[in-house]
Coordinates of C-alpha atoms and ligand atoms in Angstrom, one line a residue:
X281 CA -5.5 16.3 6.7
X282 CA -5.5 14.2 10.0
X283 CA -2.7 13.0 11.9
X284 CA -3.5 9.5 12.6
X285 CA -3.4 6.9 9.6
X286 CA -6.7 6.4 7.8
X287 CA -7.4 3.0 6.7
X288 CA -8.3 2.4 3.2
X289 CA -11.6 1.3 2.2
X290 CA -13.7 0.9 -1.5
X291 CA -16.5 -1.0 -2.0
X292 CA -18.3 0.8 -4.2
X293 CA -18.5 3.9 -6.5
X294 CA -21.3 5.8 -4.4
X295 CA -21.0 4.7 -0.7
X296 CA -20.3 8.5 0.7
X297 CA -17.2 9.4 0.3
X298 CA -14.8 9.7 3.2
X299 CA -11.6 10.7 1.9
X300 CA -9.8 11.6 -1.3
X301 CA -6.5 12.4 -2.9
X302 CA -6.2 15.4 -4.6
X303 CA -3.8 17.4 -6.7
X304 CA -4.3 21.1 -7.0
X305 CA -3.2 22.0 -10.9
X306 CA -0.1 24.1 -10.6
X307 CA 2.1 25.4 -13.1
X308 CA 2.9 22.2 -14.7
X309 CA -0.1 22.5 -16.8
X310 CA 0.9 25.3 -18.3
X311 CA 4.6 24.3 -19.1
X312 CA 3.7 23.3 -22.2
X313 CA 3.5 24.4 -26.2
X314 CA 0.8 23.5 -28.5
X315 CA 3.6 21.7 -30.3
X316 CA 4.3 19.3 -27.0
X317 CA 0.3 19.4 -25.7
X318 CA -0.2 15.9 -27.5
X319 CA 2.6 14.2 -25.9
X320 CA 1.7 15.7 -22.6
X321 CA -1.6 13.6 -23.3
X322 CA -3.7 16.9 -23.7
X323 CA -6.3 18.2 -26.4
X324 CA -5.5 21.7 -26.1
X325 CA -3.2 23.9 -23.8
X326 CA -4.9 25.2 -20.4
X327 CA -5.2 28.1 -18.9
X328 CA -3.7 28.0 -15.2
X329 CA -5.9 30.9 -13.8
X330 CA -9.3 29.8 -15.1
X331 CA -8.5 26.4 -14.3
X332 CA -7.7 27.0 -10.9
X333 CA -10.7 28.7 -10.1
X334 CA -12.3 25.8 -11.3
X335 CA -10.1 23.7 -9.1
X336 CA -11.3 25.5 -6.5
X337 CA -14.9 24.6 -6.5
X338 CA -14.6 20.5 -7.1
X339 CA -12.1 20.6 -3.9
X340 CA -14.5 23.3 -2.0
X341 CA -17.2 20.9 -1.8
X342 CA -14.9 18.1 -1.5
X343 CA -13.6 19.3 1.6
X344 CA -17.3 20.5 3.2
X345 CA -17.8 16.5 2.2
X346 CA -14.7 14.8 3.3
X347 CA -11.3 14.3 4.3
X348 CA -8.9 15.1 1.7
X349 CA -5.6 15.0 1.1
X350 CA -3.0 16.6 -1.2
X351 CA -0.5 14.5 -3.1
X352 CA 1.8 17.0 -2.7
X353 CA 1.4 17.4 0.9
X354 CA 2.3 13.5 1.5
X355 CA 5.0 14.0 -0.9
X356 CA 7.3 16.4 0.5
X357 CA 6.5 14.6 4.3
X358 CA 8.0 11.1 2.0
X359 CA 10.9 12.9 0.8
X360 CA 12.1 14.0 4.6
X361 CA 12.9 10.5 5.3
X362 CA 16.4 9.8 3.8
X363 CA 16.3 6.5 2.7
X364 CA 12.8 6.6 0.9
X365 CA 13.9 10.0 -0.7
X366 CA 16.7 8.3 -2.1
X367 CA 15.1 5.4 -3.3
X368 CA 12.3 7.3 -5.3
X369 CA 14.8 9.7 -7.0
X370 CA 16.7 6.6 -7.9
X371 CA 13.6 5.2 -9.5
X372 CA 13.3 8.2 -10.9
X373 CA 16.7 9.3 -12.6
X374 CA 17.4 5.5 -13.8
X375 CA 13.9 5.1 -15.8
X376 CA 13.8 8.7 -17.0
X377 CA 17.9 8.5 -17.5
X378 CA 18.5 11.5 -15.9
X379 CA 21.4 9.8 -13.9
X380 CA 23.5 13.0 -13.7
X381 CA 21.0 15.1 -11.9
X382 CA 20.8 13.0 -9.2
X383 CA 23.2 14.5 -6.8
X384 CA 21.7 17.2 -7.6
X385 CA 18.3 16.4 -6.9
X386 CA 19.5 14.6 -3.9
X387 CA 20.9 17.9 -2.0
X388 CA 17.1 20.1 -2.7
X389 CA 14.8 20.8 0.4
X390 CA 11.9 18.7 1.0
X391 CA 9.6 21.2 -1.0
X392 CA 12.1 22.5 -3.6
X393 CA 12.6 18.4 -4.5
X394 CA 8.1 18.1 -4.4
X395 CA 7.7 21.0 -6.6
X396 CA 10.6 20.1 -9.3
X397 CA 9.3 16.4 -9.3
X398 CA 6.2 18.5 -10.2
X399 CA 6.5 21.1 -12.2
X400 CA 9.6 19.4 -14.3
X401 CA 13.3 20.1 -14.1
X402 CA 14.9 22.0 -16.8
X403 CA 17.8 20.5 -18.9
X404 CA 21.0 22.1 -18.6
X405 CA 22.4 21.8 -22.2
X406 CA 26.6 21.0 -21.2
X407 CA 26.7 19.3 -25.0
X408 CA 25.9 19.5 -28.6
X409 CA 24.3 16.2 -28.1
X410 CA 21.8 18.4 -25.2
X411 CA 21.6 21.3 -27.5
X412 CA 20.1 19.4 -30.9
X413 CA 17.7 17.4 -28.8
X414 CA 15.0 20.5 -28.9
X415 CA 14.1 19.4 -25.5
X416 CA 13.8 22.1 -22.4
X417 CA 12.7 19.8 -19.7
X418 CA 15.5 17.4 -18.1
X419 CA 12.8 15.8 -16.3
X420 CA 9.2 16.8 -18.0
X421 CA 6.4 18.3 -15.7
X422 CA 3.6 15.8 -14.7
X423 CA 1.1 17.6 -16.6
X424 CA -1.8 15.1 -15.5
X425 CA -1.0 14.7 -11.8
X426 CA -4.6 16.3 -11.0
X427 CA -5.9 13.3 -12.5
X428 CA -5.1 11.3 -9.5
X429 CA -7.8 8.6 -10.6
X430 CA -5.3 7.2 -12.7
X431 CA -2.3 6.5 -11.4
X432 CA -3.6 4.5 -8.4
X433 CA -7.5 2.6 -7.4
X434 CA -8.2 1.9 -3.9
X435 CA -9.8 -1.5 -4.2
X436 CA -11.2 -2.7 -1.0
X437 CA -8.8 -2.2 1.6
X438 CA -5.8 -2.4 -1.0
X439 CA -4.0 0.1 -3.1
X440 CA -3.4 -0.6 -6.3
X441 CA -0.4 1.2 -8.0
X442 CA -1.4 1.6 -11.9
X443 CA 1.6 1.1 -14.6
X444 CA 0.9 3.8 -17.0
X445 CA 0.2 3.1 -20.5
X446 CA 2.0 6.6 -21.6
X447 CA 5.8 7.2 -19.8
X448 CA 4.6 11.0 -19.5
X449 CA 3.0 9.6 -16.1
X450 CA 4.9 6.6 -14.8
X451 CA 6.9 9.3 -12.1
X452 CA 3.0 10.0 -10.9
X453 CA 2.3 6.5 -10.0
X454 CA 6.2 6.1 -8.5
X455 CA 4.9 9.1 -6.6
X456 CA 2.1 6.9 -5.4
X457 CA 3.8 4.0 -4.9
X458 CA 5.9 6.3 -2.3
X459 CA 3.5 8.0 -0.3
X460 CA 1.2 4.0 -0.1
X461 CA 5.0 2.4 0.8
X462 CA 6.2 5.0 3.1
X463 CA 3.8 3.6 6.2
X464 CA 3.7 7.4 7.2
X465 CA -0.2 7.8 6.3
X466 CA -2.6 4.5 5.6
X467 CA -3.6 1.0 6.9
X468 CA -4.0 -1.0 4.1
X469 CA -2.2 -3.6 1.6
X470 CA -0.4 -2.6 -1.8
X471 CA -0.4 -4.1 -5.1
X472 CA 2.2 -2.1 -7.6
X473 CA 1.7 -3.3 -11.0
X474 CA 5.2 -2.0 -12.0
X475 CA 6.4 -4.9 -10.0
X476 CA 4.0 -7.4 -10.6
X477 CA 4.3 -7.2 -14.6
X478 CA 8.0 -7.9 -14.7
X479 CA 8.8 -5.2 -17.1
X480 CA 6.3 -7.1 -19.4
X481 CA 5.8 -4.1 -21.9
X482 CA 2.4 -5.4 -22.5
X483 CA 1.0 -4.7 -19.4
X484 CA -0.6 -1.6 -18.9
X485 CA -3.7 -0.2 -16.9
X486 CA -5.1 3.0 -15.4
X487 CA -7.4 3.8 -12.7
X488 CA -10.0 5.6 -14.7
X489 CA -10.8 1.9 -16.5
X490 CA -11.2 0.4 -13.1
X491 CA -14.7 0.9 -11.4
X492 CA -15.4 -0.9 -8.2
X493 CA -19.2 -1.4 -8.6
X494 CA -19.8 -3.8 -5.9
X495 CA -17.2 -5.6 -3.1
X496 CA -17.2 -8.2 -5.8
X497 CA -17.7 -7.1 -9.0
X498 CA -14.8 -5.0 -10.9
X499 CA -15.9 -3.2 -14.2
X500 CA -12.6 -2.8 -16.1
X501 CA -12.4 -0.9 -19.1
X502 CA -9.7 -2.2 -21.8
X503 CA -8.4 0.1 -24.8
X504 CA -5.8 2.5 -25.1
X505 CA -4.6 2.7 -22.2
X506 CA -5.6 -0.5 -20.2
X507 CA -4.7 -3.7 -21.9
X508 CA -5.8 -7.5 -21.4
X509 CA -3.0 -8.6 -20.0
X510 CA -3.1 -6.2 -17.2
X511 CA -6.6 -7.3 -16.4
X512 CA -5.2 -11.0 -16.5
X513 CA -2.5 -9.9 -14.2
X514 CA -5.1 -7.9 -12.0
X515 CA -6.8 -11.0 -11.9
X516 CA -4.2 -13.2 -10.5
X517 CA -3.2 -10.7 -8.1
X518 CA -7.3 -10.8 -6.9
X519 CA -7.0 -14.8 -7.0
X520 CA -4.4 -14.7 -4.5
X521 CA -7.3 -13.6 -2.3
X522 CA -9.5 -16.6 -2.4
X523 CA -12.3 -14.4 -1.8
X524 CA -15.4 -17.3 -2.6
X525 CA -16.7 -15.7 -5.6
X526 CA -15.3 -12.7 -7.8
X527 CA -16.8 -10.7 -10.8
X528 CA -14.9 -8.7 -13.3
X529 CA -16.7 -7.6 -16.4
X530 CA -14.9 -6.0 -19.1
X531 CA -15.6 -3.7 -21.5
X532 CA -14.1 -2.8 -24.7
X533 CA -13.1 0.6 -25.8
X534 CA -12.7 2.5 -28.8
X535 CA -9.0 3.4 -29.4
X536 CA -10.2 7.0 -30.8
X537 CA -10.7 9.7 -30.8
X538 CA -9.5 10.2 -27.5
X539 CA -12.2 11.0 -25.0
X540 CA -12.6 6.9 -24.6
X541 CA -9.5 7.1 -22.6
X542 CA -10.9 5.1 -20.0
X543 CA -13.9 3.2 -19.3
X544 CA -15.1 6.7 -17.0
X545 CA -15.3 8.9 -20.0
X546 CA -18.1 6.3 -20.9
X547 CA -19.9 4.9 -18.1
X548 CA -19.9 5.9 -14.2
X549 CA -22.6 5.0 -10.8
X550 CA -24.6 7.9 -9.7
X551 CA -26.4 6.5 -7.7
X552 CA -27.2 2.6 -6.1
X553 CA -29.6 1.7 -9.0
X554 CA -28.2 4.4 -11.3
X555 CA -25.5 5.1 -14.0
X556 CA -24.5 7.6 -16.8
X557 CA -23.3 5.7 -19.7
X558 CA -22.9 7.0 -23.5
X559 CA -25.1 5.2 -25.5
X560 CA -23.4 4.6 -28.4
X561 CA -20.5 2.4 -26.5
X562 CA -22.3 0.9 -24.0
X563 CA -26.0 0.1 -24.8
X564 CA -26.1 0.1 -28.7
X565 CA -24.9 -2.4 -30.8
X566 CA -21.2 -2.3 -32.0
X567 CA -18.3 -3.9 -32.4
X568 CA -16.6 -3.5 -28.8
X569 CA -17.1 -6.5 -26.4
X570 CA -17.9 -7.2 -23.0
X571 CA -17.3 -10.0 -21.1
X572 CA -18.4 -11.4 -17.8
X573 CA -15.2 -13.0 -16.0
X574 CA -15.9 -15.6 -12.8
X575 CA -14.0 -16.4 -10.2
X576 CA -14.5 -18.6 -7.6
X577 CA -12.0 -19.6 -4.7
X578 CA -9.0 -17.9 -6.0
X579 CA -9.8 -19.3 -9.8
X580 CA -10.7 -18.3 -13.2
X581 CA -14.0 -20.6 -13.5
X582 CA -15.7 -19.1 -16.7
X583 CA -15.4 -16.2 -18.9
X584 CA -18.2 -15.3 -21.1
X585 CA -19.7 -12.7 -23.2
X586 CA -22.3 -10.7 -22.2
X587 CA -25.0 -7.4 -24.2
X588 CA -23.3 -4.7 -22.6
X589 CA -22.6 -3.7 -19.0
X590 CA -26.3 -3.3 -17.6
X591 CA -26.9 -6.9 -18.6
X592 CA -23.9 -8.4 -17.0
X593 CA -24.4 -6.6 -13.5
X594 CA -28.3 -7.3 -13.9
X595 CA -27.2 -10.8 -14.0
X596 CA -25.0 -10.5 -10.6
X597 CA -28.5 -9.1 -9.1
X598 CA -27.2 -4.8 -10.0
X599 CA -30.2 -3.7 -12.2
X600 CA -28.8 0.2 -12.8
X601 CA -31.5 2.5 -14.9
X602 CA -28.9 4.5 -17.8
X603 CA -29.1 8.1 -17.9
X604 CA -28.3 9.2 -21.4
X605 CA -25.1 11.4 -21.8
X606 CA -26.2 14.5 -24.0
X607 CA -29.8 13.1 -23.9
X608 CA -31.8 11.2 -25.7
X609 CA -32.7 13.2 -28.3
X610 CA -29.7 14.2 -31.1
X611 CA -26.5 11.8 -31.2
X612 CA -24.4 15.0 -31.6
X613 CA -25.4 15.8 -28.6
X614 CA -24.5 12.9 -27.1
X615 CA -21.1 12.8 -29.0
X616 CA -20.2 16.3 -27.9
X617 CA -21.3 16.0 -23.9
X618 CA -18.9 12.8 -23.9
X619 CA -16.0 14.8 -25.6
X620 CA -16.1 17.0 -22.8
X621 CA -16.5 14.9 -20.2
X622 CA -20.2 14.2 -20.0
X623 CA -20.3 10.8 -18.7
X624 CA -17.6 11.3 -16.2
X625 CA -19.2 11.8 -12.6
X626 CA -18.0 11.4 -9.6
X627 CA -20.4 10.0 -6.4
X628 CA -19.9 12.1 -3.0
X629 CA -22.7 10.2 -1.8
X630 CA -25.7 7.5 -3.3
X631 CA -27.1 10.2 -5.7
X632 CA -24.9 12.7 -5.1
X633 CA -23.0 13.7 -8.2
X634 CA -20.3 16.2 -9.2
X635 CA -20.4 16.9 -12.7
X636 CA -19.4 20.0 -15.3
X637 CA -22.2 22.6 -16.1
X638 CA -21.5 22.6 -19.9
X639 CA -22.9 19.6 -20.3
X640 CA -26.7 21.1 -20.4
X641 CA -28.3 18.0 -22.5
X642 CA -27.2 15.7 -19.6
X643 CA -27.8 17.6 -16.4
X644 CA -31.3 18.2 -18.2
X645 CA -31.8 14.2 -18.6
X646 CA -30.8 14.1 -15.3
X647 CA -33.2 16.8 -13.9
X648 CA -35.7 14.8 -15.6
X649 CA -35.6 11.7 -13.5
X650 CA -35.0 13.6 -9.9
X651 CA -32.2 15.4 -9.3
X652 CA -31.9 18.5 -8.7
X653 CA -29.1 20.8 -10.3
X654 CA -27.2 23.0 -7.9
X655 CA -23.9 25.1 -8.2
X656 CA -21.0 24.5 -6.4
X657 CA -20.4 27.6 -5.2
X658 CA -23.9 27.5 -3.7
X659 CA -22.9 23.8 -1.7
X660 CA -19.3 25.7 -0.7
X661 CA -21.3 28.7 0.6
X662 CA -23.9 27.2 2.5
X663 CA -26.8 28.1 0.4
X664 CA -27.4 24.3 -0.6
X665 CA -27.6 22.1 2.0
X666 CA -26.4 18.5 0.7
X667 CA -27.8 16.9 3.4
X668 CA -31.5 17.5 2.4
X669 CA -31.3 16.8 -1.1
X670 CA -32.3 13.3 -2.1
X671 CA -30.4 13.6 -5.6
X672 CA -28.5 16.3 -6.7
X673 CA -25.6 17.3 -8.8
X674 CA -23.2 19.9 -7.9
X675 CA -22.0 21.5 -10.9
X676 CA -18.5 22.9 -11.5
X677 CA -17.7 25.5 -14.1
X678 CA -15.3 23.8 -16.5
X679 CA -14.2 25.8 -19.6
X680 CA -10.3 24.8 -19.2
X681 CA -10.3 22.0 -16.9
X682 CA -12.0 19.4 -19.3
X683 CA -9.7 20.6 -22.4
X684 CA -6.8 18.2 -19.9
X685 CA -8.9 15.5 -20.9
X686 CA -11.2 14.7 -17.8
X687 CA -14.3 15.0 -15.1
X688 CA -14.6 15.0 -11.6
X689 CA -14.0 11.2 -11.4
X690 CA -10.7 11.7 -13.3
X691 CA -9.7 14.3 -11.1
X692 CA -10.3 11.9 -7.9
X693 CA -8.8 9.6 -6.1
X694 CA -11.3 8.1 -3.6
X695 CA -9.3 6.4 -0.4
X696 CA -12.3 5.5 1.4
X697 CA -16.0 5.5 1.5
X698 CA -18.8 4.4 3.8
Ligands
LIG965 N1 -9.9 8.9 -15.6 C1 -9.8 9.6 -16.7 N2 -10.7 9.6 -17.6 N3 -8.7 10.4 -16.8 C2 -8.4 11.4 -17.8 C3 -7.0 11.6 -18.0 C4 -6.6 12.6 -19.1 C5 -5.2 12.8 -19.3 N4 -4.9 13.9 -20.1 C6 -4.5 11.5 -19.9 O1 -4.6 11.4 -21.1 O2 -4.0 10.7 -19.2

């Protein structure tokens, strides 16, 4: 991590990527019981170890790529500074109503305070009214904190602080709306949609719905966890810009089962002409809309429905060729590959994709039409050069980190590209 402040800047999903937030998983993914996994937002309970190792390779080729830096790191850096410690554990203790830990809370180190805000605080049970609540966490561990795509999206030169649709993550994206706030580490502007909603229960988004395709043109997913009157807030917040003319398409999403969690799981850019979609959602015919949105000096001029996704940015002059998740051949295929993350890349660079190795069907569909398939531990070693690959995807083992629910978009938080 550098010293000087880096200024934010996203205009697309592929420009090369020049610096990313990260959270390593800890031990907050394993604090957990299959009874509690569903409320922790998880399909199955992890395995620390294996995961890690895991970890290891998507932020080993990160780091031979680009700048990145560790929420964590910028955390405990936040937390020295008096006045913005206290006002996040404030934040904190009132929403989560853990008022009488606050003194407490207030009196840990720097990095004791980062890794309980982590990893959870347990309850001390003073009272019978403690004791029958079955609970063991005062404050629960942020069990999807290495999903930093959620909780914030740089857009442009402006970070926008996501209101979680599930409370199991709101302390991530007061987390984000610290280290953004504090001044201590990036140029750039803040939009926090905690604030801008007015405790209006309705609104909800999450970063893995929001895809910058173009300076322009927003693709924003809207389902479970990313509702319509977010995207009409987002909107108004964008409007404010008078930027001449605006696009944001939106698709619909199944609310199950949950591997449509966001618009990633289902579509994402590989490459400037390119995208991975799931064919069923996005290019089939069903029941989930999209819709082309217009703006035009700072106003809503025309929203209209649209095929799918391809036609709407065809029609803003973005013709992307779909890659078939789980190929094109068996729709089981396709079903299972999108369960585990299939569709869910992440761009280092135009054609330059991170991706999970289970997901044979796809990386063969992919292989098909030019790119060639490579290991990450091959990139982190030096065996694979990056730079003379035209198209490639790096592949990450991923047996436990895609049972949390996500890819190697979900798992990144891009702060700026080229
Ligand atoms: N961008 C994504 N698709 N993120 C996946 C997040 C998964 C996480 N378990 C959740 O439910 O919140």
């Amino acid at each position: 991590m550098s010293t000087s402040k880096l200024t934010l800047n996203v205009q697309s999903e592929i420009g090369k990527l020049e610096a990313v937030m990260l959270h390593y998983p800890g031990p907050e993914v394993e604090n957990m019981t299959p009874k509690n996994a569903q409320r922790a937002l998880y399909s199955d309970i992890l395995n620390l170890s294996i995961a890690q190792k895991e970890y290891a390779q998507l932020k080993g080729v990160l780091e031979k790529t680009s700048l990145v830096y560790k929420v964590s790191d910028l955390l405990e850096k936040v937390l020295e500074i008096p006045g913005q410690r206290l006002s996040l554990l404030q934040k904190i203790c009132v929403t989560e109503q853990v008022e009488d830990y606050f003194d407490y809370l207030l009196e840990l180190s720097s990095s004791q305070l980062t890794k309980i805000l982590i990893e959870g605080l347990p309850m001390q049970v003073k009272t019978l009214t403690d004791f029958l609540k079955e609970e063991y966490y005062a404050l629960q561990p942020l069990y999807n904190f290495y999903f930093t795509r959620d909780t914030s999206v740089t857009i442009g030169n402006t970070s926008l602080v996501c209101k979680m649709a599930n409370a199991v993550r709101m302390r991530e994206s007061f987390i984000m709306d610290a280290i953004f706030n504090s001044g201590l580490f990036f140029n750039g502007k803040i939009t926090n949609m905690y604030d801008a909603s007015q405790n209006n229960p309705s609104v909800k988004i999450e970063g893995g719905d929001v895809l910058v395709a173009r300076e322009d043109v927003l693709l924003i997913g809207s389902g479970a966890r990313t509702s319509p009157q977010a995207i009409d807030l987002l909107i108004q917040e964008l409007c404010r810009e008078k930027l001449s003319k605006r696009h944001v398409i939106v698709q619909q999403l199944p609310e199950t089962p949950e591997s449509f969690i966001h618009l990633d799981m289902a579509f994402t850019f590989l490459d400037k002409n390119t995208a991975m979609v799931y064919k069923p959602l996005i290019l089939n015919s069903n029941p989930y809309k999209t819709v082309h949105i217009q703006i035009e000096n700072g106003k809503v001029v025309k929203i209209a429905p649209m095929n799918n996704i391809p036609a709407a940015l065809k029609k803003l002059g973005m013709e992307v060729e779909p890659v078939i998740c789980g190929g094109r051949a068996d729709d089981w295929d396709q079903e299972r590959e999108q369960w585990h993350s299939g569709a869910n890349f992440l761009a280092i660079a135009p054609g330059k994709v991170i991706s999970y190795a289970r997901n044979i069907n796809t990386l063969e569909e992919l292989n098909k039409k030019g790119f060639e398939i490579v290991r990450a531990d091959d990139v982190i070693s030096g065996r694979f050069d990056m730079e003379t690959s035209v198209k490639c995807v790096v592949t990450l083992d991923g047996s436990e980190l895609p049972r949390g629910g996500g890819g190697p978009r979900c798992m990144t938080m891009p702060l700026r590209r080229q």
